[in-house]
CSV table of C-alpha atoms in Angstrom, one decimal:
chain,number,residue,atom,x,y,z
A,1,MET,CA,23.8,25.2,-17.7
A,2,GLY,CA,21.8,22.1,-18.6
A,3,ASN,CA,19.0,22.8,-16.2
A,4,ASN,CA,17.4,25.8,-17.7
A,5,SER,CA,14.5,25.0,-19.9
A,6,ILE,CA,11.2,26.6,-18.7
A,7,LEU,CA,7.7,26.0,-20.1
A,8,VAL,CA,5.3,29.0,-19.4
A,9,VAL,CA,1.6,28.1,-19.6
A,10,ASP,CA,-0.7,31.1,-19.4
A,11,ASP,CA,-3.7,32.2,-21.4
A,12,GLU,CA,-2.9,36.0,-21.2
A,13,ILE,CA,-0.5,37.0,-23.9
A,14,GLY,CA,0.8,40.0,-22.0
A,15,ILE,CA,1.9,37.8,-19.1
A,16,ARG,CA,3.5,35.1,-21.4
A,17,GLU,CA,5.5,37.8,-23.2
A,18,LEU,CA,6.6,39.5,-20.0
A,19,LEU,CA,7.7,36.3,-18.3
A,20,SER,CA,9.4,35.1,-21.4
A,21,GLU,CA,11.4,38.4,-21.7
A,22,ILE,CA,12.5,38.4,-18.0
A,23,LEU,CA,13.5,34.8,-18.0
A,24,ARG,CA,15.3,34.9,-21.4
A,25,ASP,CA,17.3,37.9,-20.1
A,26,GLU,CA,18.3,35.7,-17.2
A,27,GLY,CA,19.6,33.1,-19.6
A,28,TYR,CA,16.8,30.6,-19.4
A,29,HIS,CA,15.5,28.8,-22.5
A,30,VAL,CA,11.7,29.5,-22.6
A,31,THR,CA,8.9,27.8,-24.4
A,32,LEU,CA,5.3,29.2,-24.3
A,33,ALA,CA,1.9,27.6,-24.3
A,34,GLU,CA,-1.4,29.6,-24.2
A,35,ASN,CA,-3.6,26.8,-22.9
A,36,ALA,CA,-3.6,23.3,-21.3
A,37,GLU,CA,-4.0,21.6,-24.7
A,38,GLN,CA,-0.8,23.2,-26.0
A,39,ALA,CA,1.0,22.4,-22.8
A,40,ARG,CA,0.0,18.8,-23.0
A,41,HIS,CA,1.3,18.6,-26.6
A,42,LEU,CA,4.6,20.3,-25.6
A,43,ARG,CA,5.1,18.0,-22.6
A,44,ARG,CA,4.7,15.0,-24.7
A,45,GLN,CA,7.6,16.2,-26.9
A,46,MET,CA,9.9,17.6,-24.3
A,47,ARG,CA,10.7,17.4,-20.6
A,48,PRO,CA,11.2,21.0,-19.4
A,49,ASP,CA,13.3,21.5,-16.3
A,50,LEU,CA,10.5,23.7,-14.8
A,51,VAL,CA,6.9,24.6,-15.7
A,52,LEU,CA,5.2,27.9,-14.7
A,53,LEU,CA,1.5,27.0,-14.8
A,54,ASP,CA,-1.4,29.4,-14.6
A,55,ILE,CA,-4.3,28.1,-12.5
A,56,TRP,CA,-7.2,29.8,-14.3
A,57,MET,CA,-7.4,28.9,-18.0
A,58,PRO,CA,-10.3,28.7,-20.4
A,59,ASP,CA,-10.0,25.1,-21.6
A,60,THR,CA,-8.6,23.1,-18.6
A,61,ASP,CA,-7.6,24.7,-15.3
A,62,GLY,CA,-4.0,24.3,-14.1
A,63,ILE,CA,-4.8,22.1,-11.1
A,64,THR,CA,-6.5,19.5,-13.4
A,65,LEU,CA,-3.5,19.5,-15.7
A,66,LEU,CA,-1.2,19.1,-12.8
A,67,LYS,CA,-3.3,16.1,-11.5
A,68,GLU,CA,-3.3,14.6,-15.1
A,69,TRP,CA,0.5,14.8,-15.3
A,70,ALA,CA,0.9,13.4,-11.8
A,71,SER,CA,-1.3,10.4,-12.4
A,72,SER,CA,0.3,9.5,-15.7
A,73,GLY,CA,3.9,9.6,-14.5
A,74,LEU,CA,4.7,12.8,-16.4
A,75,LEU,CA,5.2,15.1,-13.4
A,76,THR,CA,9.0,14.5,-13.5
A,77,MET,CA,9.8,18.2,-13.2
A,78,PRO,CA,9.0,20.9,-10.7
A,79,VAL,CA,5.8,23.0,-11.4
A,80,VAL,CA,5.2,26.4,-9.9
A,81,MET,CA,1.5,27.5,-10.0
A,82,MET,CA,0.6,31.2,-10.8
A,83,SER,CA,-2.7,32.9,-10.1
A,84,GLY,CA,-4.0,36.4,-10.0
A,85,HIS,CA,-7.2,35.8,-8.0
A,86,GLY,CA,-5.9,32.7,-6.2
A,87,THR,CA,-7.5,31.7,-3.0
A,88,ILE,CA,-5.2,30.2,-0.4
A,89,ASP,CA,-7.2,26.9,-0.6
A,90,THR,CA,-6.2,26.5,-4.3
A,91,ALA,CA,-2.5,27.0,-3.4
A,92,VAL,CA,-2.8,24.4,-0.7
A,93,GLU,CA,-4.5,21.9,-3.0
A,94,ALA,CA,-1.8,22.6,-5.7
A,95,THR,CA,1.0,21.8,-3.3
A,96,ARG,CA,-0.8,18.7,-2.1
A,97,MET,CA,-1.0,17.6,-5.7
A,98,GLY,CA,2.8,18.1,-6.1
A,99,ALA,CA,3.3,21.7,-7.2
A,100,SER,CA,6.6,22.9,-5.8
A,101,GLY,CA,5.7,26.6,-5.5
A,102,TYR,CA,3.0,29.3,-5.9
A,103,LEU,CA,3.3,32.8,-7.3
A,104,GLU,CA,0.6,35.4,-7.0
A,105,LYS,CA,0.1,37.9,-9.8
A,106,PRO,CA,1.2,40.6,-10.3
A,107,ILE,CA,4.5,38.7,-9.7
A,108,PRO,CA,7.3,40.9,-8.2
A,109,LEU,CA,10.5,40.4,-10.3
A,110,GLN,CA,12.7,39.3,-7.3
A,111,LYS,CA,10.1,36.8,-6.1
A,112,LEU,CA,9.8,35.3,-9.6
A,113,LEU,CA,13.6,34.8,-10.0
A,114,SER,CA,14.1,33.4,-6.5
A,115,THR,CA,11.2,31.0,-6.8
A,116,VAL,CA,12.4,29.8,-10.2
A,117,GLY,CA,15.9,29.4,-9.0
A,118,ARG,CA,14.8,27.5,-5.9
A,119,ALA,CA,12.4,25.2,-7.9
A,120,LEU,CA,15.2,24.4,-10.4
A,121,ARG,CA,17.7,23.6,-7.7
A,122,GLY,CA,15.2,21.4,-5.9
A,123,GLY,CA,14.2,19.5,-9.0
A,124,GLN,CA,17.8,18.7,-10.0
A,125,GLY,CA,19.2,15.2,-9.7
A,126,ARG,CA,16.2,13.5,-8.2
A,127,PRO,CA,13.0,12.4,-9.8
A,128,LEU,CA,10.2,14.1,-7.8
A,129,THR,CA,8.1,11.7,-5.9
A,130,ILE,CA,5.0,13.7,-6.5
A,131,PHE,CA,1.3,13.0,-5.8
A,132,PRO,CA,2.6,9.7,-4.6
A,133,LEU,CA,-0.6,7.8,-4.4
A,134,ALA,CA,-0.9,7.9,-8.2
A,135,SER,CA,2.1,5.6,-8.2
A,136,LEU,CA,0.0,3.0,-6.2
A,137,GLY,CA,-2.9,3.1,-8.7
A,138,ARG,CA,-6.1,4.9,-9.4
A,139,GLY,CA,-8.8,2.3,-8.9
A,140,PRO,CA,-11.4,2.1,-6.2
A,141,VAL,CA,-9.1,0.3,-3.7
A,142,ILE,CA,-6.5,3.0,-3.8
A,143,ALA,CA,-9.2,5.7,-3.9
A,144,ASP,CA,-10.5,4.3,-0.6
A,145,LEU,CA,-6.9,4.2,0.9
A,146,LYS,CA,-6.5,7.9,-0.1
A,147,ARG,CA,-9.8,8.7,1.6
A,148,ARG,CA,-8.7,7.1,4.8
A,149,LEU,CA,-5.3,8.9,4.7
A,150,GLU,CA,-7.0,12.2,4.1
A,151,GLN,CA,-9.2,11.6,7.1
A,152,VAL,CA,-6.1,11.3,9.4
A,153,ALA,CA,-4.0,13.9,7.6
A,154,ASP,CA,-4.5,16.6,10.2
A,155,LEU,CA,-4.4,14.4,13.3
A,156,GLY,CA,-1.4,14.6,15.7
A,157,THR,CA,-1.8,10.9,16.7
A,158,PRO,CA,1.0,8.5,15.6
A,159,LEU,CA,-0.1,6.5,12.6
A,160,LEU,CA,0.8,2.9,11.9
A,161,LEU,CA,0.8,1.6,8.3
A,162,THR,CA,0.6,-2.1,7.9
A,163,GLY,CA,1.0,-4.2,4.7
A,164,GLU,CA,3.1,-6.8,2.9
A,165,PRO,CA,6.7,-5.8,1.9
A,166,GLY,CA,6.9,-3.7,-1.2
A,167,THR,CA,3.3,-2.3,-1.1
A,168,GLY,CA,4.5,1.3,-1.0
A,169,MET,CA,3.8,2.2,2.6
A,170,ASP,CA,6.5,4.9,2.2
A,171,LEU,CA,4.4,6.6,-0.5
A,172,CYS,CA,1.5,6.8,1.9
A,173,ALA,CA,3.7,8.5,4.5
A,174,ARG,CA,4.9,10.9,1.7
A,175,PHE,CA,1.3,11.7,1.0
A,176,LEU,CA,0.9,12.9,4.6
A,177,HIS,CA,4.0,15.0,4.5
A,178,ARG,CA,3.4,18.7,4.2
A,179,PRO,CA,5.5,20.5,1.6
A,180,ASN,CA,8.3,22.7,2.8
A,181,THR,CA,8.6,21.0,6.3
A,182,PRO,CA,11.3,18.5,7.4
A,183,TRP,CA,11.0,14.8,6.2
A,184,VAL,CA,13.1,12.5,8.4
A,185,GLU,CA,13.6,8.9,7.6
A,186,PRO,CA,16.5,7.3,9.5
A,187,ASP,CA,18.3,4.4,7.8
A,188,THR,CA,19.0,2.5,11.0
A,189,PHE,CA,17.4,2.4,14.4
A,190,THR,CA,20.7,3.2,16.3
A,191,VAL,CA,19.8,6.9,16.8
A,192,LEU,CA,16.3,5.8,18.0
A,193,ALA,CA,18.0,3.6,20.6
A,194,HIS,CA,20.6,6.0,21.8
A,195,ALA,CA,19.4,9.6,21.0
A,196,PRO,CA,15.7,9.6,20.2
A,197,LEU,CA,15.3,13.3,20.9
A,198,ASP,CA,17.9,14.1,18.2
A,199,LEU,CA,15.3,12.6,15.7
A,200,LEU,CA,12.6,15.0,17.1
A,201,GLU,CA,15.0,17.9,16.8
A,202,ARG,CA,15.7,17.1,13.1
A,203,ALA,CA,12.0,16.5,12.3
A,204,LYS,CA,10.7,19.6,14.2
A,205,GLY,CA,7.4,20.8,12.6
A,206,GLY,CA,7.6,18.0,10.0
A,207,LEU,CA,7.2,14.3,9.6
A,208,LEU,CA,9.2,11.4,11.1
A,209,PHE,CA,8.9,8.1,9.1
A,210,LEU,CA,10.1,4.9,10.7
A,211,LYS,CA,10.0,1.9,8.4
A,212,GLU,CA,9.7,-1.7,9.5
A,213,ILE,CA,9.3,-1.1,13.2
A,214,GLY,CA,8.8,-4.8,13.7
A,215,ASP,CA,12.6,-5.0,13.7
A,216,LEU,CA,13.1,-2.7,16.7
A,217,GLY,CA,15.3,-4.1,19.5
A,218,ARG,CA,14.5,-3.5,23.2
A,219,LEU,CA,16.4,-0.3,23.5
A,220,ALA,CA,15.0,1.2,20.3
A,221,GLN,CA,11.5,0.3,21.5
A,222,LYS,CA,12.2,2.3,24.7
A,223,GLY,CA,13.5,5.2,22.7
A,224,LEU,CA,10.3,5.2,20.5
A,225,LEU,CA,8.1,5.3,23.6
A,226,LEU,CA,10.1,8.2,25.0
A,227,LEU,CA,9.9,10.0,21.7
A,228,MET,CA,6.1,9.5,21.4
A,229,GLY,CA,5.6,11.4,24.7
A,230,LYS,CA,7.2,14.5,23.2
A,231,LEU,CA,5.7,14.6,19.6
A,232,GLU,CA,3.3,17.4,20.4
A,233,LYS,CA,6.0,19.6,22.0
A,234,TYR,CA,8.1,19.3,18.8
A,235,GLY,CA,5.1,19.5,16.4
A,236,VAL,CA,6.2,16.2,14.8
A,237,ARG,CA,3.9,13.8,12.9
A,238,LEU,CA,5.0,10.3,13.4
A,239,VAL,CA,4.3,7.6,10.8
A,240,CYS,CA,5.5,4.0,11.3
A,241,ALA,CA,5.3,1.1,8.9
A,242,THR,CA,5.5,-2.6,9.4
A,243,SER,CA,5.0,-5.8,7.4
A,244,MET,CA,5.2,-7.9,10.6
A,245,PRO,CA,2.3,-8.9,12.9
A,246,LEU,CA,3.1,-6.8,15.9
A,247,ALA,CA,0.3,-8.5,17.9
A,248,ASP,CA,2.1,-11.8,17.6
A,249,LEU,CA,5.4,-10.3,18.5
A,250,THR,CA,3.8,-8.7,21.5
A,251,ALA,CA,2.2,-12.0,22.6
A,252,GLN,CA,5.6,-13.7,22.3
A,253,GLY,CA,7.1,-11.0,24.5
A,254,ALA,CA,9.3,-9.6,21.8
A,255,TYR,CA,7.5,-6.3,21.7
A,256,ASP,CA,6.6,-3.8,24.4
A,257,GLN,CA,2.9,-4.1,25.3
A,258,GLN,CA,2.5,-0.3,25.9
A,259,LEU,CA,4.2,0.6,22.7
A,260,TYR,CA,2.0,-1.9,20.7
A,261,GLU,CA,-1.2,-0.4,22.3
A,262,ILE,CA,-0.2,3.2,21.4
A,263,LEU,CA,0.7,2.2,17.8
A,264,GLY,CA,-2.4,0.1,17.4
A,265,GLY,CA,-4.6,3.2,18.2
A,266,LEU,CA,-4.5,4.5,14.7
A,267,CYS,CA,-3.8,2.0,12.0
A,268,ILE,CA,-4.3,1.9,8.2
A,269,GLY,CA,-3.7,-1.2,6.1
A,270,VAL,CA,-2.0,-0.8,2.7
A,271,PRO,CA,-3.5,-3.2,0.1
A,272,ALA,CA,-1.4,-5.8,-1.6
A,273,LEU,CA,-1.0,-5.4,-5.4
A,274,ARG,CA,-3.1,-8.5,-6.2
A,275,GLU,CA,-6.0,-6.8,-4.3
A,276,HIS,CA,-6.2,-4.1,-7.0
A,277,ARG,CA,-5.1,-5.9,-10.1
A,278,GLU,CA,-7.1,-3.4,-12.3
A,279,ASP,CA,-4.3,-0.9,-11.7
A,280,ILE,CA,-1.4,-3.1,-12.8
A,281,PRO,CA,-1.6,-2.4,-16.6
A,282,GLU,CA,-1.4,1.4,-16.0
A,283,LEU,CA,1.2,1.1,-13.3
A,284,ALA,CA,3.4,-1.1,-15.5
A,285,SER,CA,3.1,1.4,-18.4
A,286,GLN,CA,4.0,4.3,-16.1
A,287,MET,CA,7.1,2.4,-14.8
A,288,LEU,CA,8.1,1.6,-18.4
A,289,SER,CA,7.7,5.3,-19.4
A,290,ARG,CA,10.0,6.3,-16.5
A,291,CYS,CA,12.7,3.8,-17.6
A,292,ILE,CA,12.5,5.3,-21.1
A,293,GLU,CA,12.4,8.9,-19.9
A,294,SER,CA,15.4,8.5,-17.7
A,295,GLY,CA,17.3,7.2,-20.7
A,296,GLU,CA,17.9,3.8,-19.0
A,297,ALA,CA,16.0,1.9,-21.7
A,298,PRO,CA,15.2,2.4,-25.4
A,299,VAL,CA,11.6,3.2,-26.5
A,300,ARG,CA,9.4,0.2,-26.0
A,301,GLN,CA,5.8,-0.6,-25.3
A,302,PHE,CA,3.8,-3.5,-23.9
A,303,SER,CA,1.5,-5.7,-26.0
A,304,THR,CA,-2.0,-6.1,-24.6
A,305,ALA,CA,-1.3,-9.7,-23.9
A,306,ALA,CA,1.9,-8.8,-22.0
A,307,LEU,CA,-0.1,-6.4,-19.8
A,308,ASN,CA,-2.7,-9.1,-19.2
A,309,SER,CA,0.0,-11.5,-18.1
A,310,LEU,CA,1.3,-8.9,-15.6
A,311,ARG,CA,-2.2,-8.3,-14.4
A,312,ASN,CA,-2.8,-12.0,-13.7
A,313,HIS,CA,0.4,-12.6,-11.7
A,314,ASP,CA,0.2,-12.7,-7.9
A,315,TRP,CA,3.1,-10.4,-7.1
A,316,PRO,CA,4.3,-11.7,-3.7
A,317,GLY,CA,6.7,-8.7,-3.7
A,318,ASN,CA,4.0,-6.2,-4.7
A,319,LEU,CA,5.0,-2.9,-6.3
A,320,ALA,CA,8.7,-3.4,-5.6
A,321,GLN,CA,8.6,-6.7,-7.5
A,322,LEU,CA,6.5,-5.2,-10.4
A,323,ALA,CA,9.0,-2.3,-10.8
A,324,GLY,CA,11.9,-4.7,-10.8
A,325,THR,CA,10.2,-6.9,-13.4
A,326,VAL,CA,9.3,-4.0,-15.7
A,327,ARG,CA,12.9,-2.7,-15.5
A,328,SER,CA,14.2,-6.2,-16.4
A,329,LEU,CA,11.7,-6.3,-19.3
A,330,ALA,CA,12.7,-2.8,-20.5
A,331,LEU,CA,16.4,-3.8,-20.5
A,332,THR,CA,16.3,-7.3,-21.9
A,333,CYS,CA,13.4,-7.4,-24.4
A,334,ALA,CA,14.6,-7.9,-27.9
A,335,GLY,CA,12.0,-6.1,-30.0
A,336,GLU,CA,10.2,-2.8,-29.6
A,337,GLU,CA,7.1,-4.5,-28.3
A,338,ILE,CA,7.2,-6.5,-25.0
A,339,SER,CA,5.3,-9.7,-25.5
A,340,ALA,CA,3.5,-12.0,-23.1
A,341,GLU,CA,6.3,-14.5,-23.8
A,342,ASP,CA,8.8,-12.0,-22.5
A,343,VAL,CA,6.8,-11.5,-19.4
A,344,LYS,CA,6.5,-15.3,-18.8
A,345,ARG,CA,10.2,-15.6,-19.3
A,346,ILE,CA,11.0,-13.0,-16.6
A,347,LEU,CA,8.3,-14.4,-14.2
A,348,ALA,CA,9.3,-18.0,-14.8
A,349,SER,CA,8.5,-19.1,-11.3
A,350,SER,CA,6.9,-22.5,-12.0
A,351,SER,CA,9.3,-24.1,-9.5
A,352,PRO,CA,10.6,-22.7,-6.2
A,353,ILE,CA,14.2,-22.8,-7.5
A,354,GLN,CA,13.3,-20.5,-10.5
A,355,ALA,CA,11.1,-18.3,-8.2
A,356,VAL,CA,14.3,-16.5,-7.2
A,357,SER,CA,14.5,-14.9,-10.7
A,358,GLY,CA,11.1,-13.2,-10.1
A,359,ILE,CA,12.3,-11.4,-7.0
A,360,PRO,CA,13.8,-7.9,-7.6
A,361,LEU,CA,17.3,-7.1,-6.6
A,362,ASN,CA,16.4,-3.5,-5.9
A,363,VAL,CA,14.8,-4.1,-2.5
A,364,PRO,CA,16.5,-4.5,0.9
A,365,LEU,CA,17.6,-8.0,1.8
A,366,ARG,CA,14.9,-8.5,4.4
A,367,GLU,CA,12.1,-7.7,2.0
A,368,ALA,CA,13.7,-10.0,-0.7
A,369,ARG,CA,14.0,-12.8,1.9
A,370,ASP,CA,10.4,-12.4,2.9
A,371,MET,CA,9.3,-12.5,-0.7
A,372,PHE,CA,11.4,-15.6,-1.4
A,373,GLU,CA,10.2,-17.4,1.7
A,374,LYS,CA,6.5,-16.6,0.9
A,375,VAL,CA,6.8,-18.0,-2.6
A,376,TYR,CA,8.8,-21.0,-1.3
A,377,PHE,CA,6.3,-22.0,1.3
A,378,GLU,CA,3.3,-21.4,-0.9
A,379,GLN,CA,4.8,-23.7,-3.5
A,380,LEU,CA,5.6,-26.4,-1.0
A,381,ILE,CA,2.1,-26.3,0.6
A,382,ASN,CA,0.7,-26.6,-2.9
A,383,GLN,CA,2.9,-29.5,-3.9
A,384,GLU,CA,2.1,-31.3,-0.7
A,385,ASN,CA,-1.6,-30.5,-0.9
A,386,GLY,CA,-1.6,-28.8,2.5
A,387,ASN,CA,0.1,-31.8,4.3
A,388,MET,CA,2.0,-29.8,6.9
A,389,THR,CA,4.0,-32.8,8.2
A,390,ARG,CA,5.5,-33.2,4.7
A,391,VAL,CA,6.0,-29.4,4.3
A,392,ALA,CA,7.9,-29.3,7.6
A,393,GLU,CA,10.0,-32.3,6.6
A,394,ARG,CA,10.9,-30.8,3.2
A,395,ALA,CA,11.7,-27.4,4.7
A,396,GLY,CA,13.7,-29.0,7.5
A,397,LEU,CA,11.7,-27.1,10.1
A,398,GLU,CA,9.9,-28.2,13.3
A,399,ARG,CA,6.1,-28.0,13.0
A,400,THR,CA,5.7,-25.2,15.6
A,401,HIS,CA,8.5,-23.2,14.1
A,402,LEU,CA,6.9,-23.7,10.6
A,403,TYR,CA,3.5,-22.4,11.8
A,404,ARG,CA,5.1,-19.4,13.4
A,405,LYS,CA,7.0,-18.7,10.2
A,406,LEU,CA,3.8,-19.0,8.0
A,407,LYS,CA,1.9,-16.6,10.4
A,408,LEU,CA,4.7,-14.0,10.2
A,409,LEU,CA,4.7,-14.2,6.4
A,410,GLY,CA,0.9,-13.9,6.4
A,411,ILE,CA,0.3,-17.2,4.7
A,412,ARG,CA,-3.2,-18.5,5.5
A,413,LEU,CA,-3.6,-22.2,5.7
A,414,ARG,CA,-6.4,-24.1,4.0
A,415,GLY,CA,-9.5,-24.3,6.2
A,416,HIS,CA,-8.0,-21.7,8.6
């Protein structure tokens, strides 16, 4: 079966034994823990396919344990919460944190088996992107972002997320997605241009996420305007993301004024990775753990100096680039410990030519191109000490085109 190991965490011996008996009869492989401490210990040694977790326990409650796993990258399996005296608030909080189900005690047999079956099917073949904001970091900058997202969580207004490429705007959208409702994220804008109401039909009662809306053509912009007028009717929450300055595009006439005004009504900026460097060591360690857990890379760890090198880098490609870099380190490092030298080797971007090697290949071409152009122009401006005539000559661009390009890439000029 291969997808049948279950960890049961409950402080009541009667319930542990009962669940264990029922589940073993059904052919599941069951491990038992009587408190959070034991569960922590077992989770470090194994990765169960499913955890049944009691909310009320004497040492640490289930929700706290769930948060702990989520923020350390260990929540890679579905977790179903159990509670006898559960309030609905607790269940809602648990699903927000990433629990994939909730069972009230006494648990009816059929309900137990159907919930377990469903959770195991849902957890197969895809790592759960759970409590997604923990994958952005846990410092004050991300805590503030989380606060702002929570403030708009229950609004029906379309939300615009802005930030540099690779900052994880999709994770913010996931944070606003209510469990067990549709999540629709079209790969192309064709359907938006030709059949926008189809998208609403698919997303009914759930969330529609449109990434990089700066790229919308005229027809797709019309489709988006039409769709916005009917969000309430379909009960759809619309979240859009862009790394392009829509104000400039609108001023240039490339973007519909009305559309820009509606989108600008509720807007949250997602910080660049260099704005919350304090999170980088923990994020890099989490990413490394995931490479090791998935069996992609052998067991390795970062030296303190290596983590420090990562922390001090500027990451023009943000989280996407950090993830690509950690993956390269995990796969190419010679010893068990990843050293600062290994990091410098991978990041070797002292010249614009080599800078290409620091750009991950696991992002869409547009994002990779933006990252490359940003690094390229920043290096040129540095080398020419801010002399824009020389930069334009070396880049082979007209001055006006160069300025527009720099603005689009979010490069601030000295003294501006």
